[in-house]
Coordinates of C-alpha atoms in Angstrom, one line a residue:
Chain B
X1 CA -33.0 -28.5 42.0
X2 CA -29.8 -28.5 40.9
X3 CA -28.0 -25.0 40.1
X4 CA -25.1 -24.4 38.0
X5 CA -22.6 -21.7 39.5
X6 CA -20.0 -22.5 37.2
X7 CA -20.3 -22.7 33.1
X8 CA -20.9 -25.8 31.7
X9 CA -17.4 -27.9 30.8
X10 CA -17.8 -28.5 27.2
X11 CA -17.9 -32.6 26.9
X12 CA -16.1 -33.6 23.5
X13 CA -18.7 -33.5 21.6
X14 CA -19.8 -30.2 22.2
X15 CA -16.5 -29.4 20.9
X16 CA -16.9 -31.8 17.8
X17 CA -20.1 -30.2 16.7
X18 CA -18.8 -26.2 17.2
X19 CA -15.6 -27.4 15.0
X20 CA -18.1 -28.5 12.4
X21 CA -20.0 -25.9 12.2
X22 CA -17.6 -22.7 12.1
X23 CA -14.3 -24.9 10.4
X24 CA -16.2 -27.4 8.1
X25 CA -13.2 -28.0 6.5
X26 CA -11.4 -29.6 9.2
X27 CA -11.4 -33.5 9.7
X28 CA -11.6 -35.0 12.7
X29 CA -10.9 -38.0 14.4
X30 CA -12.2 -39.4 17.5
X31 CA -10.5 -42.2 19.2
X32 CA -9.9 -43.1 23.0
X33 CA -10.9 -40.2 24.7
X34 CA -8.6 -37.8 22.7
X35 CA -10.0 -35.6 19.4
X36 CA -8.0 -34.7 16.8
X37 CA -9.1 -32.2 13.9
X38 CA -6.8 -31.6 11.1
X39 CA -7.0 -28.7 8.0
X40 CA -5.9 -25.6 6.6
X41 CA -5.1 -22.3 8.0
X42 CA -4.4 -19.3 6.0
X43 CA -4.5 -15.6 7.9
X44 CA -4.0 -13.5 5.2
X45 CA -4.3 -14.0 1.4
X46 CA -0.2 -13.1 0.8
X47 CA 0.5 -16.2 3.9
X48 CA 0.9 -19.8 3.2
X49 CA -1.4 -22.5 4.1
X50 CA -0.6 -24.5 7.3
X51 CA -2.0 -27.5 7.1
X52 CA -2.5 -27.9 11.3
X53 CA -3.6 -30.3 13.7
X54 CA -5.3 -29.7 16.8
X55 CA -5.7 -32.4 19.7
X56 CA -7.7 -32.2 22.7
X57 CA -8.5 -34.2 25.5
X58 CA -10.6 -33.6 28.3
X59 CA -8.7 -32.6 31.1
X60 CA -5.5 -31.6 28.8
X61 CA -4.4 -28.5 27.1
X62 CA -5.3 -28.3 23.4
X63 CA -2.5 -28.7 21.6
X64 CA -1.8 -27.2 18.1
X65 CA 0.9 -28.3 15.9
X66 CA 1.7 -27.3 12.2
X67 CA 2.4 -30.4 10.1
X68 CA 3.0 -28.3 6.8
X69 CA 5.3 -26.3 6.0
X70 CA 7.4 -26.7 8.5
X71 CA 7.9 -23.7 10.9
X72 CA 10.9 -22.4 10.0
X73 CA 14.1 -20.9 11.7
X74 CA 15.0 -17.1 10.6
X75 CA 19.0 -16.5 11.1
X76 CA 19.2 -19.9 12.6
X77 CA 17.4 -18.6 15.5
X78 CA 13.4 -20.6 15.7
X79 CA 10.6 -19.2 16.0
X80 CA 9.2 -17.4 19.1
X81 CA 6.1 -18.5 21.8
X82 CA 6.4 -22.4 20.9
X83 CA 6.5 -25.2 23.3
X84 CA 9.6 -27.6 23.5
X85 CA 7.5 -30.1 21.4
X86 CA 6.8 -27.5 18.8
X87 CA 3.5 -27.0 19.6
X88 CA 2.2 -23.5 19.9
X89 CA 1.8 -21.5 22.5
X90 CA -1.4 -19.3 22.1
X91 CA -2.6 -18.9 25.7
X92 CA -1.5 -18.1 28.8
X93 CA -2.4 -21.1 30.8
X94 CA -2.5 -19.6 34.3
X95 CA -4.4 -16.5 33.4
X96 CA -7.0 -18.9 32.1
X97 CA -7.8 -17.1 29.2
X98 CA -8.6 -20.4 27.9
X99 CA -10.9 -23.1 30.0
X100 CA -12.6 -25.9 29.0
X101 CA -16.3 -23.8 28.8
X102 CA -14.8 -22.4 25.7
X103 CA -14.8 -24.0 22.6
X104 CA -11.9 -25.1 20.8
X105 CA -12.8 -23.2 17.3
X106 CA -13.7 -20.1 18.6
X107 CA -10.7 -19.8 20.6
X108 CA -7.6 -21.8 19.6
X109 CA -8.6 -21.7 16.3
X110 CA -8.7 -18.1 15.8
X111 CA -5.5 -17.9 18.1
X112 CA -3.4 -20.5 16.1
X113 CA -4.6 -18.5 12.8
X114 CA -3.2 -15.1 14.8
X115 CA 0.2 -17.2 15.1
X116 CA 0.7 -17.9 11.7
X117 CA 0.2 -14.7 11.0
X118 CA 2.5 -12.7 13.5
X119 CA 5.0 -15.8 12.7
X120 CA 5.3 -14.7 8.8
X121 CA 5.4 -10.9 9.6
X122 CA 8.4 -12.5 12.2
X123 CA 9.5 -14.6 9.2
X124 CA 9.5 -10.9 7.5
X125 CA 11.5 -8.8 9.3
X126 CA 12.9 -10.3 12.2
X127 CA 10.0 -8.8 14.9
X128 CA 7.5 -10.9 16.9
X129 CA 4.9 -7.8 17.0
X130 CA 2.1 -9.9 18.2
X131 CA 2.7 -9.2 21.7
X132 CA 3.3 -11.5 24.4
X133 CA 5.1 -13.2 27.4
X134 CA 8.5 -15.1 27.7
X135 CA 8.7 -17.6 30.5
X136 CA 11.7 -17.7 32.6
X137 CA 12.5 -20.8 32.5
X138 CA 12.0 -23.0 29.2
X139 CA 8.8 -24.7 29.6
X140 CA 7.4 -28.2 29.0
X141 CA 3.7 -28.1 27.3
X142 CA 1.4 -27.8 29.9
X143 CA -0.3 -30.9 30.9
X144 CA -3.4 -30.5 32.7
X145 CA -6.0 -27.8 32.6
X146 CA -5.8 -28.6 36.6
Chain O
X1 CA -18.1 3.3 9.3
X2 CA -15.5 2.7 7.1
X3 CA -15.2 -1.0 7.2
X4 CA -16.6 -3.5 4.8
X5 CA -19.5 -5.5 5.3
X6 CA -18.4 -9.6 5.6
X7 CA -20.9 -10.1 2.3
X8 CA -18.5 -7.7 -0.1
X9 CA -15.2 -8.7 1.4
X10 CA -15.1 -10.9 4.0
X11 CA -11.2 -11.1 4.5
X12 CA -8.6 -7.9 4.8
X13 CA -6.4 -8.0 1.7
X14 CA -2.8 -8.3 2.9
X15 CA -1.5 -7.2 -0.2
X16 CA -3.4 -4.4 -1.3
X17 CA -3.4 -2.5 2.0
X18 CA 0.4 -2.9 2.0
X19 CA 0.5 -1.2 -1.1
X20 CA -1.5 1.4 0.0
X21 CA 1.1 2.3 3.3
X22 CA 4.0 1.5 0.6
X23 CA 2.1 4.7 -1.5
X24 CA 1.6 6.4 2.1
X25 CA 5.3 5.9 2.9
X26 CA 6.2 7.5 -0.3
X27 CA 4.3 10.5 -1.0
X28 CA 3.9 13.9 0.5
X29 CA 3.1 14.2 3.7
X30 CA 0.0 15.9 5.0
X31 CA 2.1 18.8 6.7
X32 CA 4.4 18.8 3.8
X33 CA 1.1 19.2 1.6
X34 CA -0.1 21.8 3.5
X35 CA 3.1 23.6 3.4
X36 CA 3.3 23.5 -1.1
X37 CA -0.4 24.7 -0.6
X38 CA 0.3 27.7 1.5
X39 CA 3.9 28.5 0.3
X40 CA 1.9 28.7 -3.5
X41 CA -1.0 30.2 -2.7
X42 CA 2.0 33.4 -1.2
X43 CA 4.3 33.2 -4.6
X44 CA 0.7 33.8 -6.4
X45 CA 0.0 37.2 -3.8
X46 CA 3.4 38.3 -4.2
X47 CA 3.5 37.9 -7.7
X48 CA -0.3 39.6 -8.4
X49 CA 0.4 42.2 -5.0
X50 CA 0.3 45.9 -5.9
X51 CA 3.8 47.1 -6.8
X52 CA 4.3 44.0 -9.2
X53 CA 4.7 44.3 -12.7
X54 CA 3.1 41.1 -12.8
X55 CA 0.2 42.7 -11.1
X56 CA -1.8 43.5 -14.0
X57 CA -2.2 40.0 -15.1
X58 CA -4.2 38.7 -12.4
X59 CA -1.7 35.7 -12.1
X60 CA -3.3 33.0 -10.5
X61 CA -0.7 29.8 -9.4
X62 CA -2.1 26.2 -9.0
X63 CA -1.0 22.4 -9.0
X64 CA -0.6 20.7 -12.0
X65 CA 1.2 17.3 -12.4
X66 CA 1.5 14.8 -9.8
X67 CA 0.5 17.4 -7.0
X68 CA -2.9 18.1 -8.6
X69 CA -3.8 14.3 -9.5
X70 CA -2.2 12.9 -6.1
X71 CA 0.4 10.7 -7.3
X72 CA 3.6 12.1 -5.6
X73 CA 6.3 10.1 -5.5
X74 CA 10.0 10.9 -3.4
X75 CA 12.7 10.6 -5.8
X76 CA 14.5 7.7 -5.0
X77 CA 18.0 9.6 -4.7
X78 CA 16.5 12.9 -2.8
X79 CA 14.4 13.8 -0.2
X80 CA 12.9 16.8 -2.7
X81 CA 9.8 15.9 -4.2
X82 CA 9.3 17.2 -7.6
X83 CA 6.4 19.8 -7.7
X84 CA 4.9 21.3 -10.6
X85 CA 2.8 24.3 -11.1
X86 CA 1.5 26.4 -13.3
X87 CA 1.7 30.7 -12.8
X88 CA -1.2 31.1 -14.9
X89 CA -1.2 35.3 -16.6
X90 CA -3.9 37.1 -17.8
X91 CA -1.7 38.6 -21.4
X92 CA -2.1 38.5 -25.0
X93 CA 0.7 37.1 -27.4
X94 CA 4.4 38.2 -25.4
X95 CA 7.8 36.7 -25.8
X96 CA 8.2 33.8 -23.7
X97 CA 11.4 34.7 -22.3
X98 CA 10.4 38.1 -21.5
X99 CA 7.6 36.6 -19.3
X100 CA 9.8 34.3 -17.7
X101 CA 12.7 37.0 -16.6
X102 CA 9.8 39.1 -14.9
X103 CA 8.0 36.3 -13.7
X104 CA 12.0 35.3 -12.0
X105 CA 12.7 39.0 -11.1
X106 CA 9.7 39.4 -9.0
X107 CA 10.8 36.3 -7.0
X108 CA 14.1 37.3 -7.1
X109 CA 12.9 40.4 -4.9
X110 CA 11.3 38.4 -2.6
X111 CA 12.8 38.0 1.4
X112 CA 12.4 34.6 1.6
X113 CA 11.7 33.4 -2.0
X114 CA 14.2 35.4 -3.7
X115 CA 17.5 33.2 -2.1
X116 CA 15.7 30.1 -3.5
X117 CA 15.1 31.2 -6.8
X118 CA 16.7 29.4 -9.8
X119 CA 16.0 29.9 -13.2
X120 CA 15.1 26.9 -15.4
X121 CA 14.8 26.2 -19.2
X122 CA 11.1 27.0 -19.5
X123 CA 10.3 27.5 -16.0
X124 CA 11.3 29.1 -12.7
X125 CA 12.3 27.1 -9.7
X126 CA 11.9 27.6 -6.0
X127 CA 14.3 25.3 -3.8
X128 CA 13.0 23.9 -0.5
X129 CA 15.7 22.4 1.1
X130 CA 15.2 18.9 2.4
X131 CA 10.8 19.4 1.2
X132 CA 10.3 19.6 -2.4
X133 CA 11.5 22.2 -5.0
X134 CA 8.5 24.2 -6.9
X135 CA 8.6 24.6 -10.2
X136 CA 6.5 27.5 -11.8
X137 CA 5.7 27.3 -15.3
X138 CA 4.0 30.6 -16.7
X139 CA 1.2 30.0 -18.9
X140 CA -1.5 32.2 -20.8
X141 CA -4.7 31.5 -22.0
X142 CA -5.1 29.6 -25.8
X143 CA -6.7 32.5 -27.5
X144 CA -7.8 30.2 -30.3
X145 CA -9.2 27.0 -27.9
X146 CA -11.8 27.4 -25.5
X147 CA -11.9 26.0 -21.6
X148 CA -8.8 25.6 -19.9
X149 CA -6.4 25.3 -22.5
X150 CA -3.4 27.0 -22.1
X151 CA 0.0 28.1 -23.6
X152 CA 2.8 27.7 -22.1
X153 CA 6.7 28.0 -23.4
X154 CA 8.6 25.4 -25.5
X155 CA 11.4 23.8 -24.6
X156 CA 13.6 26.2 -26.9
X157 CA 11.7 29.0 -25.5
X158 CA 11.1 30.6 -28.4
X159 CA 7.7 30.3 -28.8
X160 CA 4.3 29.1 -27.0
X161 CA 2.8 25.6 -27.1
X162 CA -0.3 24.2 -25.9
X163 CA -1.1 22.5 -22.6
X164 CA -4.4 21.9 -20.9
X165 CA -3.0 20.7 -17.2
X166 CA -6.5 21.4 -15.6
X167 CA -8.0 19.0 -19.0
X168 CA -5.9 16.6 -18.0
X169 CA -6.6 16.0 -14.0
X170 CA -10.5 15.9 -15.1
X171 CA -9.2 13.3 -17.3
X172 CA -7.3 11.6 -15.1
X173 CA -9.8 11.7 -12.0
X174 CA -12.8 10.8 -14.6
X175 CA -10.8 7.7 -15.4
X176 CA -9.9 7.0 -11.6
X177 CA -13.6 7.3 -10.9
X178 CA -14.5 4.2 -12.5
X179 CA -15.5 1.1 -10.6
X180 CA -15.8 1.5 -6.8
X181 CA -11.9 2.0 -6.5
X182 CA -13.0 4.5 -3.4
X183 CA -14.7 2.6 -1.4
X184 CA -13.4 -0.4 -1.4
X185 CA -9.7 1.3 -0.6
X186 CA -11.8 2.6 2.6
X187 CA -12.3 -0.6 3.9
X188 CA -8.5 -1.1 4.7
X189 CA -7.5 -2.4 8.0
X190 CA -8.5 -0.4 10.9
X191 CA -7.2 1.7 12.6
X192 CA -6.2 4.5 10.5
X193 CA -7.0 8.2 11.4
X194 CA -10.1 9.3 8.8
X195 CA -7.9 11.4 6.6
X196 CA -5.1 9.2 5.6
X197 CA -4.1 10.4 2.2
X198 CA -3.2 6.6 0.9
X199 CA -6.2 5.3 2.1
X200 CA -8.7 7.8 0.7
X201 CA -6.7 6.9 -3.2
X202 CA -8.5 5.5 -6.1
X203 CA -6.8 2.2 -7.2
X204 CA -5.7 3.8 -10.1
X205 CA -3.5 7.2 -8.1
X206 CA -2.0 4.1 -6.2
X207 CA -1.2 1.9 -9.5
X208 CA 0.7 5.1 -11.0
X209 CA 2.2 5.6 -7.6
X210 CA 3.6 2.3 -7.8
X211 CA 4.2 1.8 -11.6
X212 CA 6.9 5.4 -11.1
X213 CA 8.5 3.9 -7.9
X214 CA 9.3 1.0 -9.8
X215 CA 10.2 2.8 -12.9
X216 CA 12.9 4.8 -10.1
X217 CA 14.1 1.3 -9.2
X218 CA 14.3 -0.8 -11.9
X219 CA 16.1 2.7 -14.3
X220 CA 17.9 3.5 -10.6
X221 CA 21.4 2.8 -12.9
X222 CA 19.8 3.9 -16.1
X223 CA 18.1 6.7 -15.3
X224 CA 18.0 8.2 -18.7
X225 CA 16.8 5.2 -20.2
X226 CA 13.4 5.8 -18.1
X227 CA 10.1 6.4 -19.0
X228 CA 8.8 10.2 -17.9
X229 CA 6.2 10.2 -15.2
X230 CA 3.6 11.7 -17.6
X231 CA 4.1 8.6 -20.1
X232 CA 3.6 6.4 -17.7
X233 CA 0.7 8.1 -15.7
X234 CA -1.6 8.5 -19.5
X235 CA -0.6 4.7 -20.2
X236 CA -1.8 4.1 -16.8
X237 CA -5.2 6.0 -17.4
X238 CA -5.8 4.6 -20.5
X239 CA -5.8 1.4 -19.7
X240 CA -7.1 1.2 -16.3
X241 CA -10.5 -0.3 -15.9
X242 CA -12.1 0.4 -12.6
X243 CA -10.5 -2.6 -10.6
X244 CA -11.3 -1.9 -7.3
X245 CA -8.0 -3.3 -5.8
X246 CA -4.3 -1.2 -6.3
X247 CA -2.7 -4.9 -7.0
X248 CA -5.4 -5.7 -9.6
X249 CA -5.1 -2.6 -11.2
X250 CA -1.3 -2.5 -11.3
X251 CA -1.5 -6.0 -12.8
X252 CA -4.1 -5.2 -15.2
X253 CA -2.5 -1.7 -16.6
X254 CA 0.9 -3.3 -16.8
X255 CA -0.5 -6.0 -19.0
X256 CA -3.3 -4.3 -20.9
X257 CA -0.1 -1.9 -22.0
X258 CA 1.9 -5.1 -22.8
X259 CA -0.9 -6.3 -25.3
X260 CA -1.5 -3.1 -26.6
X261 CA 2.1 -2.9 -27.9
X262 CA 2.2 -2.3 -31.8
X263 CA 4.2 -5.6 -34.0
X264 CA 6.5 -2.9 -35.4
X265 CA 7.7 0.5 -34.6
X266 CA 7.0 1.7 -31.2
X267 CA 3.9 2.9 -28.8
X268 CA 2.6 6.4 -29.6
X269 CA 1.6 7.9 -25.9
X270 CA -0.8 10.7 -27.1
X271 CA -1.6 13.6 -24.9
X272 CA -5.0 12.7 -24.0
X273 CA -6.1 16.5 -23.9
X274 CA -4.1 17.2 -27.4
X275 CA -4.1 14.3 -29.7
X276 CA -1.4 16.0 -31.7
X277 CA 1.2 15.8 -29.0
X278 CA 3.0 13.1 -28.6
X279 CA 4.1 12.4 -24.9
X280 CA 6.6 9.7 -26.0
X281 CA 8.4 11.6 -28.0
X282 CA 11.6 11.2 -25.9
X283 CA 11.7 7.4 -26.9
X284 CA 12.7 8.8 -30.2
X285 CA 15.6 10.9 -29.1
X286 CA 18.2 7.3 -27.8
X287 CA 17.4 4.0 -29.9
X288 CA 17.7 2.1 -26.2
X289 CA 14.4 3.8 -24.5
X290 CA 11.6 1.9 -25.7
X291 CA 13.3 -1.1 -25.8
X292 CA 14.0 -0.9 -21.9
X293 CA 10.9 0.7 -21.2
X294 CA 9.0 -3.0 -23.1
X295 CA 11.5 -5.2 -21.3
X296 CA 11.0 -3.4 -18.0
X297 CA 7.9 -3.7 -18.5
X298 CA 7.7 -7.5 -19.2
X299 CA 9.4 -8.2 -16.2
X300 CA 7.4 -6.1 -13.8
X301 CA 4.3 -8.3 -15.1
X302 CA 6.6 -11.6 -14.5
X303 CA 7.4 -10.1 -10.8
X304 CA 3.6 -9.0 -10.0
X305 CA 2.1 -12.8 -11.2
X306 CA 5.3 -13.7 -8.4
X307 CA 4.0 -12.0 -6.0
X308 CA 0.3 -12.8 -6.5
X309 CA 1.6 -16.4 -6.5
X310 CA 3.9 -16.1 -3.4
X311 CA 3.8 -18.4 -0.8
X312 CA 4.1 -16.6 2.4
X313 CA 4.2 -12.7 3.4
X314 CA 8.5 -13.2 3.9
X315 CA 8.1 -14.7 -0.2
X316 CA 6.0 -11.8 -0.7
X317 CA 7.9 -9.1 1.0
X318 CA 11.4 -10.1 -0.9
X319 CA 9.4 -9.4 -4.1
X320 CA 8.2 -6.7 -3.2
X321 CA 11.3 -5.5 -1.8
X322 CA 12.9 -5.8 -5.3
X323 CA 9.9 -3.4 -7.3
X324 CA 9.3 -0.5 -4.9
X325 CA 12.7 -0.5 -2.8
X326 CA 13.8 -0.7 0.6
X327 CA 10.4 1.0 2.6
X328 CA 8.9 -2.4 2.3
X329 CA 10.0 -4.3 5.5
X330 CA 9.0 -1.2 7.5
X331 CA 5.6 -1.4 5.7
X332 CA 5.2 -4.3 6.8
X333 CA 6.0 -4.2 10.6
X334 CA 3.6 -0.9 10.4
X335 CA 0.7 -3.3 8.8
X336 CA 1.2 -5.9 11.7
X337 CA 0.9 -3.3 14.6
X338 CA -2.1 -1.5 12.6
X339 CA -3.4 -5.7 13.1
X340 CA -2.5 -6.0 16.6
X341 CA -3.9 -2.6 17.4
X342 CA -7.3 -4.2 16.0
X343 CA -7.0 -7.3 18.3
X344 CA -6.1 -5.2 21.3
X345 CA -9.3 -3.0 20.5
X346 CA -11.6 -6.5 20.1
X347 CA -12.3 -5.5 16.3
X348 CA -10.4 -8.9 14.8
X349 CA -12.0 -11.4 13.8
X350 CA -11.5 -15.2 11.1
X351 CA -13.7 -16.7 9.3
X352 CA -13.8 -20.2 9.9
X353 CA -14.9 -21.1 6.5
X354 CA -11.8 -19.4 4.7
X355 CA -9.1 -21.3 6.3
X356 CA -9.3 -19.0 9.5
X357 CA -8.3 -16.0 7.1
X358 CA -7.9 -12.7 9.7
X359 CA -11.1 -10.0 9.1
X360 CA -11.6 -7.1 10.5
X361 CA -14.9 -7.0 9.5
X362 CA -17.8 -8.6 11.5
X363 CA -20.7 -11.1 10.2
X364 CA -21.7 -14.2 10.7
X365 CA -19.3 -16.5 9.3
X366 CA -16.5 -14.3 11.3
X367 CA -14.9 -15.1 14.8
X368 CA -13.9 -12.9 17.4
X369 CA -10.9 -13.2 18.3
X370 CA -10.7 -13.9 22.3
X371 CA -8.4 -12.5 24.3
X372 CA -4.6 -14.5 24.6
X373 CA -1.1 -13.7 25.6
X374 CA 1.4 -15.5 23.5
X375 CA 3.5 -17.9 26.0
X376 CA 6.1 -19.6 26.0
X377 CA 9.5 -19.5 24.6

C-alpha cells in the first residue's frame, strides 16, 4: 500500500481544470509540455485592465507577464519586484510560499492581481506599499522549482 | 460584521471608499468634535448660570449648519472650521441688537471665553485658534409658527426673521435616509475602527462634503463668485435619490441640478423649511455668480464622467487631485495600507470571475489570497 507523505504535485491538467473553473475567462493553450493561459486582470474598479499571460511548466516557475498596457516607468525609474525579463515577481521562491501542490489560480493569480494593484497605487504616488523583499544582487527569473 | 456579503457587492469600490477617507481627511475630527460639543454645551451654562442676565431665558445652545447635519468641511485657506450654532432664548418680541450686546457681554466676562469673543453682524463669535471658530446666533421662538421655528436677526439687524435650523437637519437627514446609503458605506474596506465618522456617512453627507470642497477649489481665486454652503447643501438634498454610493450620488445630484436649470433667468434655491425665502438670493447681488456657479457646475459633471471613465487609479488620482485638492495622494497611500493591512490579516480575497477584482468580502466565487513576499528587484 502505497502512502503519500507529501501533497500530491499538481500534473498540468489539474492546473488546466482549476484555471477553468475559478478564471473562465482566461484562454489557454497547451503545447509541448508548457501551458499558457491568457486574459484580463482588473483589481479594483478605478485600475486598468492587464491583459496577462501566465506560463507554466512542470518543473519551472510560473511565470507572469503583462502584455497590455505596458508596465510603465514613474520618474524614469521602473517599476519595483519584477524579474530582469519583466516578469513579475509575486513569491518568494526559497520560502516556498509557492510549490507545485498549489494551483496556479488560486495562488499566482490572486498574487499577480495584488501586483497590479500595489503597482498603480506605486504608479500613484511614488510608494510600493505592498510589502516586500529586494534581492541583493539583481536576479535572473528563477528556473527550476528544484 | 460590517462587511458585505459577495451576493450584494462582491468587489470593494476603489473609488467610493476613497471618497469617503477624502471626506474623513477633511472634516472634524472626532476629538475636535468632542471638543465644539463640550466647549458649547459650557457657553450654554455660563450664559443660563445664576448671576446671568441671560439667566432668565433658559438659553439653550445647539448645532445647526454643517455641524448638526455632519457635513464639515476645512476651509481650504485655514485650519478653522466654520461652526455654527444657535443660542436659542426663551423672550418675547426684544430688539435684536439689544439681545445680541448681552448675549456678547456675558461672554465678554467669561475667563476663558471672554479673550476670544468677537462680535459679528448678526451673531457673536468665539475664536479657537488653530480648531474652529463658533459662531452663536441668538434666536427666539416664532410666536406665530408652531414646532421649531425660530427667529433670529437680519442681516441689518434691525429686525427678526425666520429660521427653522432644527426643520431643516430633519429635512436633510429624512432625505439622506433614502436608499440603503448606510449600509452599503459600512461595507468599506476593512480595517477601520467601528466609529469612523466618514464611514458611518450617508451617500448624500459625503456628496455635499464633496460638492463644497470642490466648490473651495474650483472658486479658490474667485471666492466671491461661489456658491454658499447652504445653496449647495438644499440643491444637494433636493435632488438626491437614495444612491447608495457617494460617487453615484455626486454624479447624479450634479447632473439632476444641471437638467433642472430653468431656459431663462436663473435657479430659485428655496428654503426647504420656508418656501418664501430664497437661499440664492446672493446670485442676484454680482451678474457673474450664477453664471460661474452653471459653468462650474458643467465642468465638475465633465470631470466626474473622467474619472468614472479613467483608466488606472494614477488617471484617477490626477482627476481627483484637480476637484477636491491636494489630500488626495495621501488618501490614497492610506487606502492601500488599509488593503495590505487586510492581506496581512488573511481577510483579501479576488474573484476569479471579475477579472481577479480585489474583495474583501468572502463567498464562493472569491479567492483567498495566499500568503507571498514580493521578490525581486
Amino acid at each position: 500500500m502505497v502512502r503519500r507523505l507529501r501533497p500530491r504535485q499538481l500534473g498540468i491538467p489539474d492546473q488546466i481544470v482549476r484555471m477553468r473553473s475559478a478564471f473562465p475567462s482566461f484562454v489557454m493553450q497547451w503545447r509541448c509540455g508548457r501551458v499558457k493561459w491568457r486574459g484580463s486582470l482588473q483589481p479594483t474598479d478605478l485600475s486598468s485592465e492587464y491583459v496577462t499571460e501566465v506560463s507554466y511548466r512542470v518543473g519551472q516557475w510560473p511565470k507572469v507577464r503583462i502584455i497590455d498596457p505596458q508596465i510603465a516607468h514613474r520618474d524614469g525609474r521602473p517599476a519595483p519586484h519584477r524579474y530582469a525579463d519583466d516578469s513579475l515577481c509575486l513569491f518568494h521562491p526559497k520560502r516556498r510560499e509557492w510549490t507545485p501542490t498549489m494551483a496556479i489560480a488560486d495562488t499566482i493569480l490572486p498574487w499577480a492581481s495584488l501586483w497590479l494593484y500595489y503597482y498603480e497605487v506605486w504608479l500613484a504616488t511614488g510608494e510600493w506599499v505592498g510589502g516586500g523583499e529586494h534581492p541583493r544582487v539583481k536576479t535572473q527569473p528563477p528556473r527550476s522549482t528544484a | 460584521m460590517s462587511m458585505l456579503t459577495v451576493e450584494i457587492q462582491p468587489a470593494l469600490s476603489l473609488l467610493d471608499d476613497l471618497l469617503a477617507r477624502i471626506c474623513r481627511a477633511l472634516q472634524l475630527t472626532p476629538t475636535q468634535h468632542a471638543l465644539a460639543e463640550s466647549h458649547y454645551v459650557s457657553v450654554g451654562n455660563w450664559l443660563g448660570s445664576g448671576g446671568s442676565p441671560l439667566d432668565r431665558y433658559d438659553p439653550m445652545i445647539y448645532p445647526q449648519g454643517s455641524l448638526a447635519i455632519g457635513t464639515t468641511v476645512r476651509p481650504l485657506d485655514r485650519n478653522e472650521y466654520d461652526l455654527d450654532l444657535v443660542g436659542q432664548l426663551e423672550m418675547g418680541a426684544r430688539d435684536p441688537v439689544a439681545v445680541l450686546n448681552e448675549v456678547e457681554a456675558r461672554l465678554r466676562a467669561h475667563g476663558v471665553y471672554g479673550p476670544m469673543t468677537e462680535r459679528m453682524n448678526r451673531c457673536v463669535r468665539l475664536n479657537f485658534a488653530g480648531n474652529f471658530h463658533m459662531d452663536i446666533l441668538p434666536a427666539r421662538r416664532d410666536p406665530s409658527l408652531p414646532g421649531t421655528c425660530l427667529l433670529v436677526p437680519d442681516r441689518e439687524l434691525r429686525d427678526w426673521k425666520p429660521s427653522n435650523p432644527k426643520g431643516y437637519a430633519a429635512w436633510f437627514d429624512a432625505r439622506a435616509a433614502q436608499g440603503t446609503s448606510r449600509k452599503i458605506l459600512r461595507a468599506s474596506i476593512e480595517p477601520l475602527p467601528d466609529h469612523e465618522p466618514a464611514h458611518e456617512k450617508t451617500a448624500l453627507q459625503l456628496a455635499v462634503q464633496l460638492v463644497k470642497r470642490w466648490r473651495d477649489i474650483y472658486f479658490a481665486s474667485t471666492p466671491d463668485l461661489a456658491p454658499i454652503s447652504i445653496v449647495l447643501t438644499t440643491l444637494a438634498g433636493q435632488h438626491y435619490a437614495g444612491e447608495p454610493s457617494p460617487m453615484e450620488a455626486l454624479s447624479r445630484v450634479v447632473s439632476s441640478i444641471l437638467g433642472a436649470l430653468p431656459p431663462f433667468g436663473r435657479l430659485y434655491v428655496l428654503n426647504p423649511m420656508n418656501p418664501l425665502e430664497d437661499l440664492s438670493e446672493k446670485w442676484d447681488d454680482d451678474p457673474r455668480r450664477y453664471p460661474a456657479f452653471v459653468s462650474g457646475l458643467r465642468m465638475l459633471d465633465k470631470d466626474l464622467a473622467a474619472i468614472r471613465g479613467a483608466h488606472g487609479i494614477a488617471r484617477a488620482a490626477e482627476q481627483l487631485e484637480r476637484l477636491f485638492g491636494p489630500v488626495v495622494p495621501g488618501v490614497i497611500t492610506e487606502q492601500a495600507r488599509a488593503i495590505e493591512k487586510a492581506r496581512r490579516d488573511e481577510r483579501l480575497g479576488v474573484t476569479g470571475t471579475r477579472a481577479g477584482a480585489l474583495a474583501t468580502s468572502v463567498g464562493p466565487s472569491v479567492i483567498a489570497v495566499a500568503n507571498n513576499t514580493f521578490y525581486g528587484a
